[in-house]
Coordinates of C-alpha atoms in Angstrom, one line a residue:
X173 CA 0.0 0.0 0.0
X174 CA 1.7 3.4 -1.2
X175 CA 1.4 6.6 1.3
X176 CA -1.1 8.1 -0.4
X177 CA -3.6 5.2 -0.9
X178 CA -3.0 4.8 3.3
X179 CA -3.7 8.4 3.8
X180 CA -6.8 8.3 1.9
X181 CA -8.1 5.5 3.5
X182 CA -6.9 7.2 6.9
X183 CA -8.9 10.0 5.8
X184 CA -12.2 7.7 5.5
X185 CA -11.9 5.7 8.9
X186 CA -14.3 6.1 11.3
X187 CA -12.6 8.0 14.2
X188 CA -9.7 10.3 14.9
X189 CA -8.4 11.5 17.9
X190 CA -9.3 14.8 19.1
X191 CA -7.9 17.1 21.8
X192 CA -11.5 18.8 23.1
X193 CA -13.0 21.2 25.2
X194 CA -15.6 19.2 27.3
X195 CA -16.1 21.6 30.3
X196 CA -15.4 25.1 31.3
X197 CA -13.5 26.1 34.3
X198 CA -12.1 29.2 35.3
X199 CA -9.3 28.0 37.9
X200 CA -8.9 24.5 36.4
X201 CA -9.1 24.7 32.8
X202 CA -6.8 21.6 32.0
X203 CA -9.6 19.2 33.9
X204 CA -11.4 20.8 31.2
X205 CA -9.5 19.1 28.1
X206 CA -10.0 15.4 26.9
X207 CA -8.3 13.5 24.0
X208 CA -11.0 11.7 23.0
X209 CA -12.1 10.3 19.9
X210 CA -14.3 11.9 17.2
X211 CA -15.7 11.0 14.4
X212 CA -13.5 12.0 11.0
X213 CA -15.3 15.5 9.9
X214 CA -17.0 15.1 6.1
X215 CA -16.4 18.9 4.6
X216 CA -20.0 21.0 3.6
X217 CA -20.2 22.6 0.5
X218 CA -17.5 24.9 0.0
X219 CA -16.0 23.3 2.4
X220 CA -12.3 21.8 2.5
X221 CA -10.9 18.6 4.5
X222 CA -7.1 19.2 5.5
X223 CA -5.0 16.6 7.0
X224 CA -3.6 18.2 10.3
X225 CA 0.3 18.2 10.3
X226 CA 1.2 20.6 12.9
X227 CA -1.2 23.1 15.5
X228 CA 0.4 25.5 18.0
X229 CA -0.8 26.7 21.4
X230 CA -2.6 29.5 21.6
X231 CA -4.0 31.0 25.2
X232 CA -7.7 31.9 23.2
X233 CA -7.5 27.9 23.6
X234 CA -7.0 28.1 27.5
X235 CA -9.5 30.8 27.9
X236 CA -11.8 28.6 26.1
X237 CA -11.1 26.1 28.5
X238 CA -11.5 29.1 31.5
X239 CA -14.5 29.9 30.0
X240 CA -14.1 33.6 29.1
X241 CA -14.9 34.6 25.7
X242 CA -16.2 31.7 24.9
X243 CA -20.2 30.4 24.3
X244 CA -20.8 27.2 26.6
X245 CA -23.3 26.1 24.3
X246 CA -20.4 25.6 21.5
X247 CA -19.0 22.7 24.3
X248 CA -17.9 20.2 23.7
X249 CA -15.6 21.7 20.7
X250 CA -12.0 20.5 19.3
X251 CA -9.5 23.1 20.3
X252 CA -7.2 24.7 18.0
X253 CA -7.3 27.8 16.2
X254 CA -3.3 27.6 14.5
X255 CA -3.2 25.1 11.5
X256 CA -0.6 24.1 9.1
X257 CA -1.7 20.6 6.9
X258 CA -2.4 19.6 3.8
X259 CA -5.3 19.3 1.3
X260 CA -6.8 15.9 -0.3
X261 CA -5.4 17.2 -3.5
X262 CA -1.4 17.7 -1.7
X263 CA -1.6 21.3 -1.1
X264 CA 0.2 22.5 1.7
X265 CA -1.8 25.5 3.6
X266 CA -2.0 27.2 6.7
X267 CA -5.7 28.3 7.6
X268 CA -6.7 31.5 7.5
X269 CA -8.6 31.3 11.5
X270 CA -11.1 33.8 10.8
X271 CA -15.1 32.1 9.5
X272 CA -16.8 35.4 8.5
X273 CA -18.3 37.4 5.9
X274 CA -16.5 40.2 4.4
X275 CA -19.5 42.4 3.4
X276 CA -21.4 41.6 6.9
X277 CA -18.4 43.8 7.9
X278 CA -18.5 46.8 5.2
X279 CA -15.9 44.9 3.1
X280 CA -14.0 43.6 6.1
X281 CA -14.1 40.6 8.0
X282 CA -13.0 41.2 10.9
X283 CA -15.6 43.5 11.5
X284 CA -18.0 41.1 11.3
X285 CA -20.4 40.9 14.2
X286 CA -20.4 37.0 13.8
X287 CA -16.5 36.2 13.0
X288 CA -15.7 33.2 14.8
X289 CA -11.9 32.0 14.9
X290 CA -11.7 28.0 14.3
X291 CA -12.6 26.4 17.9
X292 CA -15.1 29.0 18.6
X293 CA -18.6 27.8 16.7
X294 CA -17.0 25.4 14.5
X295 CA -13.9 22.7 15.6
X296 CA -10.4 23.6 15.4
X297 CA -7.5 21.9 14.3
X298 CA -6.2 19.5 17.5
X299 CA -7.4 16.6 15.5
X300 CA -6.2 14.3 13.1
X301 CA -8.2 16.2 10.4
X302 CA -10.1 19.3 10.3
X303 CA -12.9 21.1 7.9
X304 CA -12.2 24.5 6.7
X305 CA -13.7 27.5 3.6
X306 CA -12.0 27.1 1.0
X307 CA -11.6 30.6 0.7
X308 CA -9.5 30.5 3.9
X309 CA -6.6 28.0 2.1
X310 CA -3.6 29.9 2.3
X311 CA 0.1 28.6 0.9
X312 CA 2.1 27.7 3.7
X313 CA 5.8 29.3 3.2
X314 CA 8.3 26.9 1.5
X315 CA 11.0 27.4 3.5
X316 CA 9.1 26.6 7.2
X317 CA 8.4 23.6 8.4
X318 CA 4.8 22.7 9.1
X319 CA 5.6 22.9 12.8
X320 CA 6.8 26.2 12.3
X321 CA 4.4 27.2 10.0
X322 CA 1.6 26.5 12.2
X323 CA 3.1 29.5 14.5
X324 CA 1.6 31.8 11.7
X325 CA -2.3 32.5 11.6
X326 CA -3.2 34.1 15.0
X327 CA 0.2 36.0 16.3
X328 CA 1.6 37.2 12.9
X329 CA -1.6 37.7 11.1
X330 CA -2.2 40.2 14.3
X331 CA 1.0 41.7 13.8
X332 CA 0.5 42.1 10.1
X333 CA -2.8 44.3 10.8
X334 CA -1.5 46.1 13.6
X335 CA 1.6 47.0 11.6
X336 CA 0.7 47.5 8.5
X337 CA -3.1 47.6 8.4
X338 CA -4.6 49.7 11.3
X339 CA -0.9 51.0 12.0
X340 CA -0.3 52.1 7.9
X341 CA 3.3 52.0 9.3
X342 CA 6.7 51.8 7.0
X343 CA 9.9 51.9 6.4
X344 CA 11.6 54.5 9.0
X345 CA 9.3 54.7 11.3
X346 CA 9.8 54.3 14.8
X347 CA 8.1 51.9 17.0
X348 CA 8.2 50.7 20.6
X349 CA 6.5 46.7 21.1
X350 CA 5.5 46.5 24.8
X351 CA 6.7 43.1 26.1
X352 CA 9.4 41.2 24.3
X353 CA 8.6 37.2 23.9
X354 CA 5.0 36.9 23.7
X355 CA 3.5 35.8 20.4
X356 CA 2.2 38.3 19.2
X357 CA 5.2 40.8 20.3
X358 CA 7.6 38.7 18.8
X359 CA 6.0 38.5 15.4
X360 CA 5.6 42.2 15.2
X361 CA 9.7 42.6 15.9
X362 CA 10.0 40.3 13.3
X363 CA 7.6 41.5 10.8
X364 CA 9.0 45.6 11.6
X365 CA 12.5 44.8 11.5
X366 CA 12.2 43.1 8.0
X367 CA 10.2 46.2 7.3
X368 CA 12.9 48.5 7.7
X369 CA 11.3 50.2 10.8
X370 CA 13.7 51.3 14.0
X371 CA 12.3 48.8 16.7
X372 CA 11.9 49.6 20.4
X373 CA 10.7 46.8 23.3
X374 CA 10.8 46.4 26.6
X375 CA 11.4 43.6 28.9
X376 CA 11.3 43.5 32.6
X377 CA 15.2 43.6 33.7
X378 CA 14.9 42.0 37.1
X379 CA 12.9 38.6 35.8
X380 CA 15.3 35.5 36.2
X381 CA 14.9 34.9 32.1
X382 CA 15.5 38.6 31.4
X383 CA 19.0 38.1 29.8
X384 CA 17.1 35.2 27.7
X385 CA 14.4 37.3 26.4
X386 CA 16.7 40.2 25.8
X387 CA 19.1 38.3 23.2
X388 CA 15.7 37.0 22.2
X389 CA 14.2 40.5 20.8
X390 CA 18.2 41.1 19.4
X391 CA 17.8 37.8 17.6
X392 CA 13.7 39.3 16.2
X393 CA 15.6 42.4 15.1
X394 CA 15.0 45.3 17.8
X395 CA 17.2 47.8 17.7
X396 CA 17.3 48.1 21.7
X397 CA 15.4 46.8 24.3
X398 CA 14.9 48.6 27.3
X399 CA 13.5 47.9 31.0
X400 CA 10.4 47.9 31.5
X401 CA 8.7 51.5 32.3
X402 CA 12.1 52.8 31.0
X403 CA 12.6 56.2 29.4
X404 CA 13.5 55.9 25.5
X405 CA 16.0 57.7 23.6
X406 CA 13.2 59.7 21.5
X407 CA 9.5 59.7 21.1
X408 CA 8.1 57.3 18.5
X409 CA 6.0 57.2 15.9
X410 CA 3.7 54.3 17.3
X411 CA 3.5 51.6 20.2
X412 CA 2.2 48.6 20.1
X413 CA 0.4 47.4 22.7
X414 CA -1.2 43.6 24.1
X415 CA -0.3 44.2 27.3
X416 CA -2.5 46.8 28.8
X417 CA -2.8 48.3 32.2
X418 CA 0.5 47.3 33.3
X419 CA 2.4 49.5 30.3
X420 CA -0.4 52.1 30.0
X421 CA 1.0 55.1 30.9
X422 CA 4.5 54.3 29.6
X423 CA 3.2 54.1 25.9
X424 CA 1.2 57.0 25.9
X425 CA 4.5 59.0 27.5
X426 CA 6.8 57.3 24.4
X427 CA 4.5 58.4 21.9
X428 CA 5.2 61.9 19.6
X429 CA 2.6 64.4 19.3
X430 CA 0.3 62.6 16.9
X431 CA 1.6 59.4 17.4
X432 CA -0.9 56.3 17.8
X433 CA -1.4 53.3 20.2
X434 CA -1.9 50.5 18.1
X435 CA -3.8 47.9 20.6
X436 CA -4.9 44.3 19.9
X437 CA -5.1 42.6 23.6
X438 CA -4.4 43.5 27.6
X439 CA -3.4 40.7 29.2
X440 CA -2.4 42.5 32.1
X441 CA -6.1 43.8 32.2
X442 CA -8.2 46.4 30.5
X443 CA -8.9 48.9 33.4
X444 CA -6.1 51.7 32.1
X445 CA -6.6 55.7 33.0
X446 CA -7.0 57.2 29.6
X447 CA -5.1 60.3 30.3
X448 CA -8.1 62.4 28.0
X449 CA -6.0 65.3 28.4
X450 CA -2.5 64.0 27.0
X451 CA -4.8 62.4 24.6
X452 CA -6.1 65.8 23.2
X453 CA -3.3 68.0 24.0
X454 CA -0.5 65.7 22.1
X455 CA -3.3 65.1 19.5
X456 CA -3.0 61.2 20.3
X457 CA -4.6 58.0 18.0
X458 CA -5.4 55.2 19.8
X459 CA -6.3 52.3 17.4
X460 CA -8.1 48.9 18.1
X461 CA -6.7 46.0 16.0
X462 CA -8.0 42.5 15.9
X463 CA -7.3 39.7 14.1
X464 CA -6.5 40.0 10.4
X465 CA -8.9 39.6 6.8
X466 CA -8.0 37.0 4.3
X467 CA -5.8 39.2 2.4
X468 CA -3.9 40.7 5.5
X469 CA -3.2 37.0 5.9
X470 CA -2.3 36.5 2.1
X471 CA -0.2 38.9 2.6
X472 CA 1.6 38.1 5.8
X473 CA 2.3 34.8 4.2
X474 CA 4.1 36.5 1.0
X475 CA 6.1 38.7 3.5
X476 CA 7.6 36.0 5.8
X477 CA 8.4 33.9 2.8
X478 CA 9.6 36.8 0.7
X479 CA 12.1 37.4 4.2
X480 CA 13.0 34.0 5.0
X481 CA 11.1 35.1 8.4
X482 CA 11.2 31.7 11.3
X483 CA 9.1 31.5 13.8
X484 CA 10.0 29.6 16.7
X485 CA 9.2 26.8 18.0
X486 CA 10.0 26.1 21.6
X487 CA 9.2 22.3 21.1
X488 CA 7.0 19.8 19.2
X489 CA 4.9 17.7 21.1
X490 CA 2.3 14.1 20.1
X491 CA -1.3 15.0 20.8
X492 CA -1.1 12.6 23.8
X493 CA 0.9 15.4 25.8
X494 CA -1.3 17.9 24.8
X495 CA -2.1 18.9 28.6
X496 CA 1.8 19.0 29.6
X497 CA 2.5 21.6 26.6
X498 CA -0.8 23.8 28.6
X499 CA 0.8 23.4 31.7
X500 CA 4.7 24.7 30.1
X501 CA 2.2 27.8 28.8
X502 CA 0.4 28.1 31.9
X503 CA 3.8 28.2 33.8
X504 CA 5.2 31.1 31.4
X505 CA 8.3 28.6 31.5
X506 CA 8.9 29.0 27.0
X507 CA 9.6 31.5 24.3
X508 CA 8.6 30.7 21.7
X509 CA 5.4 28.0 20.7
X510 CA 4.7 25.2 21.5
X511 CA 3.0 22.5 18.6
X512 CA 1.5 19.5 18.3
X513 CA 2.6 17.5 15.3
X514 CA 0.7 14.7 13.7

């Protein structure tokens, strides 16, 4: 029997395993997560089956599992919103992880009142194979690995928009990413870097990985990184911002008059003063971003493989260990992702 005849046949068995959301639970959301298995999903009309080969960790899938964000009448769902794999006809894609409809959103998709990411409303991509739109097919980059490939959709599609979309930043202009190693902070040093923009980020200087993340944001392609709260060198042109409350203050004092906070998350909470009157007085922007459309996507993909941009991978692990990758997340103890590889 060749590979491809066993695939096929793989593809119509009766089960597959499954890493799924079966509960919600704020404080124990791993008690929430079974590998189980599910029967092997048969793809609607315009409508694709991929074969999974790789899906990275996301925390939307552990607040899933907390429950925030997240419908409990969509539970039980397969987890799972990163994707690299391959089509029935040997196309090798990432998934575009935005389901919505461009013109319920004025032409844009992410303004969409009912955009789901995969592993909200439909399941997601911990699974031996997954369903997909077509339309959401993207070419993975030659040069990556599926693994590393998989890092892509959520993190650097975010970055993509912030930068380049919502931001409408370019070459020369200055920028300061609050937080150095997260996912999404690391793809937008990437991505600006490439870019030709002067890159600022911070880090906090007394954590025992500091030196690690420092020569981390070097390797990205910041130009400096700084302490955390620290004062810059000059006023930039934009920051960008996922961490929230915590940095607050110390982006809106970075910024030139006119400048813009570019913000697509606050994981350190969303309570912030606004400062109305540095806001007015300095002429300020401050600019929502989430997610990415199809083309921002498209486009992302173009760029990293145009670069020879890597994500990376802190390790690879079977979908049996799926709860022992949470746990590495849930203990901050990584930089980088962590996938699971089929």
């Amino acid at each position: 029997m060749t590979e491809k005849t066993s695939e096929k046949d793989a593809a119509t068995a009766a089960v597959m395993k499954a890493a799924r959301a079966v509960t919600q639970n704020y404080d124990d959301p791993l008690s929430c997560l079974e590998v189980t298995e599910v029967p092997v999903p048969e793809p609607a009309e315009g409508w694709v089956r991929v074969q999974v080969k790789a899906a990275s960790l996301n925390q939307h899938d552990l607040w899933t599992l907390r429950g925030v964000g997240h419908d409990p009448k969509n539970i039980p769902i397969t987890l799972g919103c990163d994707v690299a794999g391959v089509t029935e006809d040997g196309r090798e894609v990432i998934g575009h992880p935005i389901i919505a409809d461009p013109d319920a959103g004025a032409g844009d998709e992410t303004l969409d009142p009912a955009r789901r990411l995969f592993s909200e409303a439909h399941d997601g991509g911990f699974a031996e194979y997954m369903v997909m739109p077509a339309r959401n097919l993207i070419d993975k980059p030659k040069h990556l690995s599926f693994a590393e490939a998989a890092c892509l959709p959520v993190a650097w599609g975010t970055a993509f928009r912030m930068l380049f979309g919502r931001g409408q930043l370019k070459a020369g202009d200055r920028i300061l990413v609050q937080g150095a190693s997260g996912g999404v902070a690391s793809a937008l040093i990437a991505l600006a870097a490439a870019a030709g923009l002067r890159v600022y980020t911070t880090t906090r200087f007394g954590a025992e990985d500091a030196e690690t993340k420092i020569a981390y944001a070097k390797e990205l392609g910041a130009h400096h990184v700084f302490d955390s709260g620290a004062r810059l060198p000059e006023r930039v042109d934009a920051v960008l911002e996922t961490v929230g409350s915590a940095t607050w203050a110390h982006s809106l004092r970075c910024l030139r008059p006119g400048g813009a906070v570019i913000i697509a998350g606050a994981t350190t909470g969303g309570d912030v003063s606004a400062e109305l009157n540095r806001v007015f007085y300095q002429q300020l922007q401050v600019i929502g971003s989430t997610g990415s459309t199809l083309a921002e996507s498209q486009a992302m993909a173009r760029f990293v493989e145009d670069n020879k941009l890597v994500p990376r991978v802190h390790r690879e692990i079977p979908l049996e260990k799926i709860h022992e990758g949470f746990q590495q997340m849930l203990d901050g103890d990584l930089i980088g992702k962590i996938v699971v590889t089929f």
